[in-house]
Coordinates of C-alpha atoms in Angstrom, one line a residue:
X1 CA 33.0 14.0 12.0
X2 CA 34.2 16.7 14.4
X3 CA 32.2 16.4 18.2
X4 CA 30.1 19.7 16.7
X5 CA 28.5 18.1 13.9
X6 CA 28.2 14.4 15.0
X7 CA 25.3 12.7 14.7
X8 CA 22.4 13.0 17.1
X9 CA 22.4 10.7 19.8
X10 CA 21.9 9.5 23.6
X11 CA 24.1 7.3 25.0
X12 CA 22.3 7.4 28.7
X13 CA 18.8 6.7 27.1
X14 CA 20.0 3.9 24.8
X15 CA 21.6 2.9 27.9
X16 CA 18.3 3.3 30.3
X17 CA 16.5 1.3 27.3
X18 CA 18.8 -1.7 27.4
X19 CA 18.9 -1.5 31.3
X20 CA 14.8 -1.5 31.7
X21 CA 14.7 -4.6 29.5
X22 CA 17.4 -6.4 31.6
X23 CA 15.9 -5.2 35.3
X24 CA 12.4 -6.1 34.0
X25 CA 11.2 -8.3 31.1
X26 CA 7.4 -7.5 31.3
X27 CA 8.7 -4.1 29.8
X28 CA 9.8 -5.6 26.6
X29 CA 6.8 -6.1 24.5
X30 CA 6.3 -2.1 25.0
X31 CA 9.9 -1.6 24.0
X32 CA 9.7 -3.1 20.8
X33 CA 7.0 -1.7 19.9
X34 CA 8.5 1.7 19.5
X35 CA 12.4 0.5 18.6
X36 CA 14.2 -1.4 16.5
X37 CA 17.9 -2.6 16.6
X38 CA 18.4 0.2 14.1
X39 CA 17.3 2.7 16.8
X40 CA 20.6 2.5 18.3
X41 CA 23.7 4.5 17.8
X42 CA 26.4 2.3 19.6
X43 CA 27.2 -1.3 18.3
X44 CA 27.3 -3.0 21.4
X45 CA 23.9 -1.7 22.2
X46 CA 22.4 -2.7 18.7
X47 CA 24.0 -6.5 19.8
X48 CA 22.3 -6.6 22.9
X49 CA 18.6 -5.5 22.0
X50 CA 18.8 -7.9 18.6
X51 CA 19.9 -10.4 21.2
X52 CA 17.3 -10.0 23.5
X53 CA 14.4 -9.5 20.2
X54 CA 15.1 -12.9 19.4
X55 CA 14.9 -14.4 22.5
X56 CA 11.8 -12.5 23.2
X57 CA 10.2 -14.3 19.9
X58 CA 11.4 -17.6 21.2
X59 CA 9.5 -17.3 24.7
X60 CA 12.6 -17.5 26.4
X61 CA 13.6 -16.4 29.8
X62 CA 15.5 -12.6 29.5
X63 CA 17.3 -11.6 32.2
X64 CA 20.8 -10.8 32.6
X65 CA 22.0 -14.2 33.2
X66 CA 20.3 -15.6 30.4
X67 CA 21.3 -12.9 27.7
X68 CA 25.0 -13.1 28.2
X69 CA 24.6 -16.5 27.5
X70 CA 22.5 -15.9 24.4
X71 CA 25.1 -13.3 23.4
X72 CA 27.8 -16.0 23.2
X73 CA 25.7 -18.1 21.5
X74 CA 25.3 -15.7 18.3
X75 CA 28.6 -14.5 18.6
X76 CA 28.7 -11.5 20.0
X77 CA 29.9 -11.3 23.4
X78 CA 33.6 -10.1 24.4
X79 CA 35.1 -11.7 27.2
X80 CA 37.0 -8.9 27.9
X81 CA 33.6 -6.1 28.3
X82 CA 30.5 -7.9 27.8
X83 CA 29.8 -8.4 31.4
X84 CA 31.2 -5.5 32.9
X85 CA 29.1 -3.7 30.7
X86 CA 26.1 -5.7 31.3
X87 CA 26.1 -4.8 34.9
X88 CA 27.0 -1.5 34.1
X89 CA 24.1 -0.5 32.2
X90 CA 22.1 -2.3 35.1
X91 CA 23.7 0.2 37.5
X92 CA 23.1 3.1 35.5
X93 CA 19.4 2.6 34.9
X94 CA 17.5 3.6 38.1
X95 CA 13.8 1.7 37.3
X96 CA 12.5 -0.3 34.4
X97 CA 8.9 1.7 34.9
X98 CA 9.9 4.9 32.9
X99 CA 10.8 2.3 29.7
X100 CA 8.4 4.2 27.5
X101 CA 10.0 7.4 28.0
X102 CA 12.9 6.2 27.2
X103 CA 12.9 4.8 24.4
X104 CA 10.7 7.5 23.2
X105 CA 13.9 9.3 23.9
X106 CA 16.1 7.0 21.9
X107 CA 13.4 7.0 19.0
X108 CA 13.7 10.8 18.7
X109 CA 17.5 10.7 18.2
X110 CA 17.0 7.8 15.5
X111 CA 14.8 10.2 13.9
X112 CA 17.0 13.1 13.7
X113 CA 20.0 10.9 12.4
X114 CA 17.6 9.5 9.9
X115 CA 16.7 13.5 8.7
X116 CA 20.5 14.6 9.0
X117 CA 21.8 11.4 6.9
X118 CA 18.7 12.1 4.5
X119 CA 19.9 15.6 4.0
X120 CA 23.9 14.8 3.7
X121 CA 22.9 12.3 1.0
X122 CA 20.0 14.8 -0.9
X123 CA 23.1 17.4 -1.0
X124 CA 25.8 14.8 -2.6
X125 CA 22.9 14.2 -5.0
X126 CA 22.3 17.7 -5.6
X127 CA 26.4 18.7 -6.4
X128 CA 26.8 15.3 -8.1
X129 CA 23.8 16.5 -10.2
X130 CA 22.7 12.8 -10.5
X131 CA 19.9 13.0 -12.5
X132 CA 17.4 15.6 -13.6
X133 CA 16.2 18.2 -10.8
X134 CA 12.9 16.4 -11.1
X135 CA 14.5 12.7 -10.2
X136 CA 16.4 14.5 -7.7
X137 CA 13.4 16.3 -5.7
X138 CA 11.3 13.1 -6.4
X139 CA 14.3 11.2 -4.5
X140 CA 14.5 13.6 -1.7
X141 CA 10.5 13.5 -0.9
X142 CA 11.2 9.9 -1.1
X143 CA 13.3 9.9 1.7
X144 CA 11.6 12.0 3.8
X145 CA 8.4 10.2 3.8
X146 CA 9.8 7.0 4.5
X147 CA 11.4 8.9 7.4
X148 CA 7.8 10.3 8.3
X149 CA 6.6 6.5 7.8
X150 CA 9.1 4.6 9.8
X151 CA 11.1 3.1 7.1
X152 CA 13.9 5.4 6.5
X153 CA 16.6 3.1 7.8
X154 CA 17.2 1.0 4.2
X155 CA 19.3 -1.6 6.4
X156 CA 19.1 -5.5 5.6
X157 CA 17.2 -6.9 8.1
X158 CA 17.5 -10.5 10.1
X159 CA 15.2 -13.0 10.3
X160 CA 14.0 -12.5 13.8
X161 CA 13.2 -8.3 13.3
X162 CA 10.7 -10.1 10.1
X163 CA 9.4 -12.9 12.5
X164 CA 8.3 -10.5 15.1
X165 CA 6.3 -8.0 12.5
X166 CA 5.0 -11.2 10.7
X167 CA 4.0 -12.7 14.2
X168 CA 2.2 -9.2 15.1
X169 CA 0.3 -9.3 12.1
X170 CA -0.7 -12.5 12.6
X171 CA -1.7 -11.2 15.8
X172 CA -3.6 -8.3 15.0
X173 CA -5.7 -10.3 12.2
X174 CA -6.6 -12.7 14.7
X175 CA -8.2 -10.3 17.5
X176 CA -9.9 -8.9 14.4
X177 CA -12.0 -12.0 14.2
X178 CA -10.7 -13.4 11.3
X179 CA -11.9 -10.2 9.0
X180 CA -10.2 -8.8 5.7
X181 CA -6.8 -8.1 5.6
X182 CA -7.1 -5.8 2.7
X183 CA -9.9 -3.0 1.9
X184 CA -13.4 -4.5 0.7
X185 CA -14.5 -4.1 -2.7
X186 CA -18.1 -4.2 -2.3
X187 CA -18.6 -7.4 -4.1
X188 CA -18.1 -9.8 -1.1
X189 CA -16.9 -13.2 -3.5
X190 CA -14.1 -11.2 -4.9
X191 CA -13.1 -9.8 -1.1
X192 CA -12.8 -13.8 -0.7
X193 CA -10.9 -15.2 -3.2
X194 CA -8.2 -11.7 -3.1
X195 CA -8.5 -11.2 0.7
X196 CA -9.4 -7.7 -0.1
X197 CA -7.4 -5.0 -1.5
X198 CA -4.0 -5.7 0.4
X199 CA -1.2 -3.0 1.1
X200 CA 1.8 -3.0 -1.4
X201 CA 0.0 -5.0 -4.2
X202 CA -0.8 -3.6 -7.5
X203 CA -4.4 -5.0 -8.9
X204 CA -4.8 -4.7 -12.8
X205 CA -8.5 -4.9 -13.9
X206 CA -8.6 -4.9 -17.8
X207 CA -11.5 -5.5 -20.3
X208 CA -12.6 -4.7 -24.4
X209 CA -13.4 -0.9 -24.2
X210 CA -17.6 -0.5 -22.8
X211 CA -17.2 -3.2 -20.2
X212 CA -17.6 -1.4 -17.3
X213 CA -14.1 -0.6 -15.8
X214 CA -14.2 2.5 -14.9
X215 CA -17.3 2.2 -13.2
X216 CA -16.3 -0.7 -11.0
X217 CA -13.6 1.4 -10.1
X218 CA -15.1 4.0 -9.2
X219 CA -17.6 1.7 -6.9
X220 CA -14.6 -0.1 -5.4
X221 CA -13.0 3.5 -4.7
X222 CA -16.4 4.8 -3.0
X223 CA -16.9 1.3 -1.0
X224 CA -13.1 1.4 0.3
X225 CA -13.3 4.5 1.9
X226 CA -17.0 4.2 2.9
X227 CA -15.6 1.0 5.0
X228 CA -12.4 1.5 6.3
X229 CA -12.7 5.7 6.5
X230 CA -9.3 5.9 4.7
X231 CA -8.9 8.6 2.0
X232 CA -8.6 6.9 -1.7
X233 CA -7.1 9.2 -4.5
X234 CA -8.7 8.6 -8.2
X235 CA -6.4 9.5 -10.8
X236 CA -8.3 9.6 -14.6
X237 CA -6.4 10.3 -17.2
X238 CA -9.7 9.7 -19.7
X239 CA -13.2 11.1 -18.1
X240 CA -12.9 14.4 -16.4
X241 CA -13.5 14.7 -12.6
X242 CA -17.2 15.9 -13.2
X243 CA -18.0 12.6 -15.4
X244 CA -16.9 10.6 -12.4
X245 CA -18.8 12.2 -10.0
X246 CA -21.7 12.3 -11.9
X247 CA -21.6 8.6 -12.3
X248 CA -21.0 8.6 -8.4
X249 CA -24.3 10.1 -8.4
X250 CA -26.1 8.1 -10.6
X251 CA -25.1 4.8 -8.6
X252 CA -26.0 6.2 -5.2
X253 CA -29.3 8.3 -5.9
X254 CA -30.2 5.2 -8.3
X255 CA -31.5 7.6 -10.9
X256 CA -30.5 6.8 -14.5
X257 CA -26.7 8.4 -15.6
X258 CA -29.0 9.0 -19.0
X259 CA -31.8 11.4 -16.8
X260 CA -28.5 13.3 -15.0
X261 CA -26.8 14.0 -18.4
X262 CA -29.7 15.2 -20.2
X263 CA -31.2 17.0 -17.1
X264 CA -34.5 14.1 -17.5
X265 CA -35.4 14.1 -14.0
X266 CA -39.0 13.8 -12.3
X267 CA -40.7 12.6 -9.3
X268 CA -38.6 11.8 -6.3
X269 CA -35.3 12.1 -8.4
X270 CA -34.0 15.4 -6.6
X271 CA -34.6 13.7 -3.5
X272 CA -32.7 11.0 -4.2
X273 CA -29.9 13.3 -5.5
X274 CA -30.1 15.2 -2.6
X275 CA -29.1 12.2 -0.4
X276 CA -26.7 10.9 -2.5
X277 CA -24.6 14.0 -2.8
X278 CA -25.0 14.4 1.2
X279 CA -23.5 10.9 1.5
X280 CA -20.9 11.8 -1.0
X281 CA -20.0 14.9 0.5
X282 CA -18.6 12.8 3.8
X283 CA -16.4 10.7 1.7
X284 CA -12.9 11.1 1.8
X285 CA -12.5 10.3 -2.0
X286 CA -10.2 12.6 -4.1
X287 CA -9.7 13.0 -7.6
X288 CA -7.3 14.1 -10.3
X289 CA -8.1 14.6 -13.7
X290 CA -4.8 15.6 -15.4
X291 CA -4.6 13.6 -18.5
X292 CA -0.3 14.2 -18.9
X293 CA 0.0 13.0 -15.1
X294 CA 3.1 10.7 -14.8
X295 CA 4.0 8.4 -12.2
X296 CA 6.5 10.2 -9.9
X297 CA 3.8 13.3 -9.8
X298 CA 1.1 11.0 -8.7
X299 CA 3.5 9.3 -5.7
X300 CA 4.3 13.0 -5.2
X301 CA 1.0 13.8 -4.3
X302 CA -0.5 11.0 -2.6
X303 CA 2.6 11.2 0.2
X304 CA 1.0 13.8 1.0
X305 CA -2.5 12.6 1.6
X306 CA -3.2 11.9 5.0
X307 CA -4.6 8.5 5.8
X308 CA -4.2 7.2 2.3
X309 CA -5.7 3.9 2.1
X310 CA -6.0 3.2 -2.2
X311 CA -4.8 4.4 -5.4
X312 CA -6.7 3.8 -7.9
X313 CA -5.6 4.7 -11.9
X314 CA -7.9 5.1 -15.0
X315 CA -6.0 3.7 -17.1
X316 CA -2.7 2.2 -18.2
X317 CA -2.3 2.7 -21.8
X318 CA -2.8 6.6 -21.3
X319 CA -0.3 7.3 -19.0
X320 CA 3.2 8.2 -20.4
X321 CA 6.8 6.7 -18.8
X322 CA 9.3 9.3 -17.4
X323 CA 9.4 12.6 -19.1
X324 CA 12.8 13.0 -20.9
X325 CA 13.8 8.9 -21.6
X326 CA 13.7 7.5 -24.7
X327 CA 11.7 4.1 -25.0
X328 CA 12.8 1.5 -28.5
X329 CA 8.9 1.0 -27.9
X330 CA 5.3 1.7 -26.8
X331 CA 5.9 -2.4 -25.0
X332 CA 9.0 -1.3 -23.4
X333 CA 7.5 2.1 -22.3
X334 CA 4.7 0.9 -20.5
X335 CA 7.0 -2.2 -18.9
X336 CA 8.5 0.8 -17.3
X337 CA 5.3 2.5 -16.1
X338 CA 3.7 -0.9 -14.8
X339 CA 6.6 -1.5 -13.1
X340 CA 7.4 2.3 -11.6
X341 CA 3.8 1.8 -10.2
X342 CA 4.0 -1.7 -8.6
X343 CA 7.1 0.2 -6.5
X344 CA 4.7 3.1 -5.4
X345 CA 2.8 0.5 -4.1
X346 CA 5.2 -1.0 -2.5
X347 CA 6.8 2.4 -1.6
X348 CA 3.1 4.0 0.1
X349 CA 2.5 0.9 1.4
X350 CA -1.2 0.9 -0.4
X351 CA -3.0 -0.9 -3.0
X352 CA -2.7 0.5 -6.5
X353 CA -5.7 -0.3 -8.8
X354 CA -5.1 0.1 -12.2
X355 CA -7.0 -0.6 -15.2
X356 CA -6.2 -1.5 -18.6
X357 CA -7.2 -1.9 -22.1
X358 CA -7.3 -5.3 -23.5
X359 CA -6.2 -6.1 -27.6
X360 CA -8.7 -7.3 -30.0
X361 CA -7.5 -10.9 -30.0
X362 CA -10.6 -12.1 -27.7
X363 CA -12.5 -10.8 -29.9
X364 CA -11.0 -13.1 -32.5
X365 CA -12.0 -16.4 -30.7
X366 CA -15.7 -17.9 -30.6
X367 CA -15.3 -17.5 -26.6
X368 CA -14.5 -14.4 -26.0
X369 CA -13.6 -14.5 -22.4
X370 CA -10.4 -12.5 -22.0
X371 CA -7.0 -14.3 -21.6
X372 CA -3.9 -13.2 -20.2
X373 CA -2.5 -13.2 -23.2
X374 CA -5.1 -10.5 -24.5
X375 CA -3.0 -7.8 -22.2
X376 CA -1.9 -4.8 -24.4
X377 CA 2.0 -4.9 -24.3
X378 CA 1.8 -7.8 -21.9
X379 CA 4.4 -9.3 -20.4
X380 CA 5.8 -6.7 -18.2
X381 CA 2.3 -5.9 -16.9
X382 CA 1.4 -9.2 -16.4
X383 CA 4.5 -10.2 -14.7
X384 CA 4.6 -7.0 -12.3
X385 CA 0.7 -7.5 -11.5
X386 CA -0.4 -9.2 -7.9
X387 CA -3.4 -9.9 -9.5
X388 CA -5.1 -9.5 -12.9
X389 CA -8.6 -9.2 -12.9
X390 CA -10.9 -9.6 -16.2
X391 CA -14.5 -8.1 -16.8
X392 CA -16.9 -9.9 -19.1
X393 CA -20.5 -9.1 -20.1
X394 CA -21.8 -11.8 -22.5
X395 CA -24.7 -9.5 -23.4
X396 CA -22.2 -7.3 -25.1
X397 CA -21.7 -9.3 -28.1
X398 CA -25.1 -10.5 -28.2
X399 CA -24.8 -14.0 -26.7
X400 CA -28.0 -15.4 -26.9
X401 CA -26.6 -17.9 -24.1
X402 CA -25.8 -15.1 -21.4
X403 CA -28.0 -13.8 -18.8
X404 CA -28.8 -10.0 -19.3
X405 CA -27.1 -7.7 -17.0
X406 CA -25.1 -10.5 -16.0
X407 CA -21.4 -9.8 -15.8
X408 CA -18.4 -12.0 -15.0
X409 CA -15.5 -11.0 -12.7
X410 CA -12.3 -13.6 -14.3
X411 CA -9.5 -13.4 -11.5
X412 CA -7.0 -14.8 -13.9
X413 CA -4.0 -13.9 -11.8
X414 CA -3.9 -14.0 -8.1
X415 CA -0.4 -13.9 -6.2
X416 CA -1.9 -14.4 -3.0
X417 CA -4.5 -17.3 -3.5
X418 CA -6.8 -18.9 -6.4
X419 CA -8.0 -18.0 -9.5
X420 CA -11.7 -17.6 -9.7
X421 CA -15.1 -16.9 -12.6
X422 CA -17.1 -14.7 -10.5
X423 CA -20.7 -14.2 -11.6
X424 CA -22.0 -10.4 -10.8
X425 CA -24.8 -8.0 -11.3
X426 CA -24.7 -5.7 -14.4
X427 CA -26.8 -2.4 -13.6
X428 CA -25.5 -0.3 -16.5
X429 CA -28.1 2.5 -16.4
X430 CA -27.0 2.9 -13.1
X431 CA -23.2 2.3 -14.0
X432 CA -22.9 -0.2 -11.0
X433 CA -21.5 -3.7 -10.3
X434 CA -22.9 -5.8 -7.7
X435 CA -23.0 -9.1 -6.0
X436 CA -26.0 -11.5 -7.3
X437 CA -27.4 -11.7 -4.4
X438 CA -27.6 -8.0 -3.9
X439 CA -30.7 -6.1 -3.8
X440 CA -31.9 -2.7 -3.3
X441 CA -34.5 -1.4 -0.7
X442 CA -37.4 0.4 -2.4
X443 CA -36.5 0.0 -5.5

């Protein structure tokens, strides 16, 4: 590449970066914070800050004594330059107390390498014609919103770059006071047993049809954002946004979703609607009733929601897998859609909630509990699935054994911990799922 088009970069703010670090170690934890070894345009300057990353992790002494020798150590220090260029970089860097700035500087070149190499490889893409124009502008959106979210660079990454992110995590959760990691649910024994709803993991709640999912969806959705004030996006594919919100309504005014349909209201029941749709109103909970919606079209618009916090989908077996491809089945078809959404996860770095029917085959067996086997077209879902979650109301089949308006939450999968029989509250002229112990003031 000719000295007019070559990439962007700073060699004397890479250099000031590298310098600070060396001249004064108590600037470090501030450096890292904003860079990473990928930051760099030259080699030699990559070497150094990976160098002194991991001895950073390690507690060790960083100066410029003590790196050279680390540098030998890993392997990357030339007899013939490394020191002379050590010291130079000390010469050239006049104080260690503008370190911010500079790497700020050095961050804003990465960025505009990151855009320029986005845009080089968008164009190949484009003249290669790889793919349909759809897969094409879904790829290029792609790549600039990982760009926009800090993980444009798709670089293999060494064990001590992953030890500090894991080691600030650790971090953060612990001046948190031990809280959640994920987004609360609102039913506080299945927040304990998933650790909330974390970031990257696709949940799959599945029951017989009339169990209740979409309503504890839609009380999980209205609890995440009502606790952590991110915006959740509610794709339905079956009830139309005006259902939802209706049932919303129903739950939160505590009038019956029988009196709102039918326009049966008395007393205070205006009141209570009144409040309910006040508190609505100030939640940032969005929804999308297009029943043909496929997957890339839903990643295409929740990159750009701002503050996304939780997807949540309603429901599986409606959804179709990429328009134009041929599937040898409805099994292999939705392998490919479970799986395409367990990457947008990963992808938006949020929680996917997805529900799902169940086959008929519980309803074959004197206990009817669901099973992972139940699963319609089930062993990609199951496999791609964090965590499969079962509803179960006893009452619905008329067991004379079960408890009315007692429900069971079966966490029959869980990646991240045990598997649980969670025993909830069943308000179903209310549409609403609760914890047993939960009760409801003036009412």
């Amino acid at each position: 590449m000719d000295e007019v088009r070559r990439l962007p970069h700073s060699v004397e703010a890479e250099q000031a970066v590298i310098g600070s670090m060396l001249l004064d170690s108590r600037c470090i934890p501030e450096v890292i914070e904003l860079l990473g070894s990928e930051d760099f345009y030259l080699p030699a300057h990559r070497d150094i800050f990976e160098t002194m990353y991991s001895m950073f992790l390690a507690g060790e002494v960083i100066d410029p004594v003590t790196a050279l020798g680390a540098m030998k150590s890993r392997g990357v220090y030339d007899e013939q330059t490394s020191r002379d260029y050590m010291m130079r970089l000390l010469d050239v860097t006049p104080t260690a107390a503008h370190a911010r700035h500079y790497s700020e500087l050095v961050r804003e070149q990465s960025l505009l390498r990151q855009v320029a190499e986005a845009a080089m490889d968008i164009q190949g893409m484009v003249f290669e014609q790889k793919g349909e124009a759809s897969d094409v502008l879904d790829a290029a959106e792609q790549r600039i919103y990982d760009i926009r979210q800090g993980r444009g660079n798709k670089e293999l990454y060494r064990i001590p770059v992953v030890l500090v992110d894991v080691y600030r995590q650790i971090k953060e959760m612990v001046e948190a006071g031990g809280h959640l990691p994920g987004l609360q649910t609102g039913i506080a024994e299945l927040d304990h047993y998933l650790g909330g709803l974390l970031n990257s993991n696709f949940v799959l709640i599945a029951s017989r049809p009339g169990m209740g999912k979409t309503s504890i969806a839609l009380n999980i959705a209205l609890h995440a954002t009502r606790s952590s004030g991110k915006a959740v996006v509610f794709f339905s594919l079956e009830m139309s946004r005006d259902q939802l919100v209706t049932r919303l309504l129903s739950s939160e005014a505590r009038v019956p979703s029988n009196s709102l349909l039918m326009g049966t209201l008395g007393g205070d029941d205006w009141s209570r609607i009144g409040q309910a749709a006040a508190g609505l109103s100030k939640m940032d909970l969005l929804f999308d009733d297009n029943p043909a919606i496929s997957v890339a079209e839903m990643k295409a618009k929740c990159r750009r929601v701002p503050n996304l916090g939780l997807i949540v989908i309603d429901y599986l077996q409606l959804m179709q897998g990429s328009p134009g491809k041929r599937f040898d089945n409805r099994t292999t078809e939705v392998g490919e859609i479970s799986r395409s959404l367990k990457i947008m996860a990963k992808e938006l770095n949020v929680p996917v909630l997805c529900l799902s029917q169940l086959s008929r085959e519980n309803e074959k067996r004197k206990d009817k509990r669901p099973m992972l086997s139940d699963l319609r077209e089930s062993g990609a879902i199951e496999q791609d699935a964090d965590s499969v979650i079962f509803l179960y109301r006893g009452d619905y089949y008329d067991d004379e054994e079960s408890q009315p308006n007692e429900a069971e939450i079966i966490i029959a999968k869980n990646r991240h911990g045990e598997t649980a029989n969670i025993k909830v509250h069943w308000e179903g002229q209310f549409t609403t799922f609760s914890s047993r112990d939960w009760q409801h003031e003036g009412v």
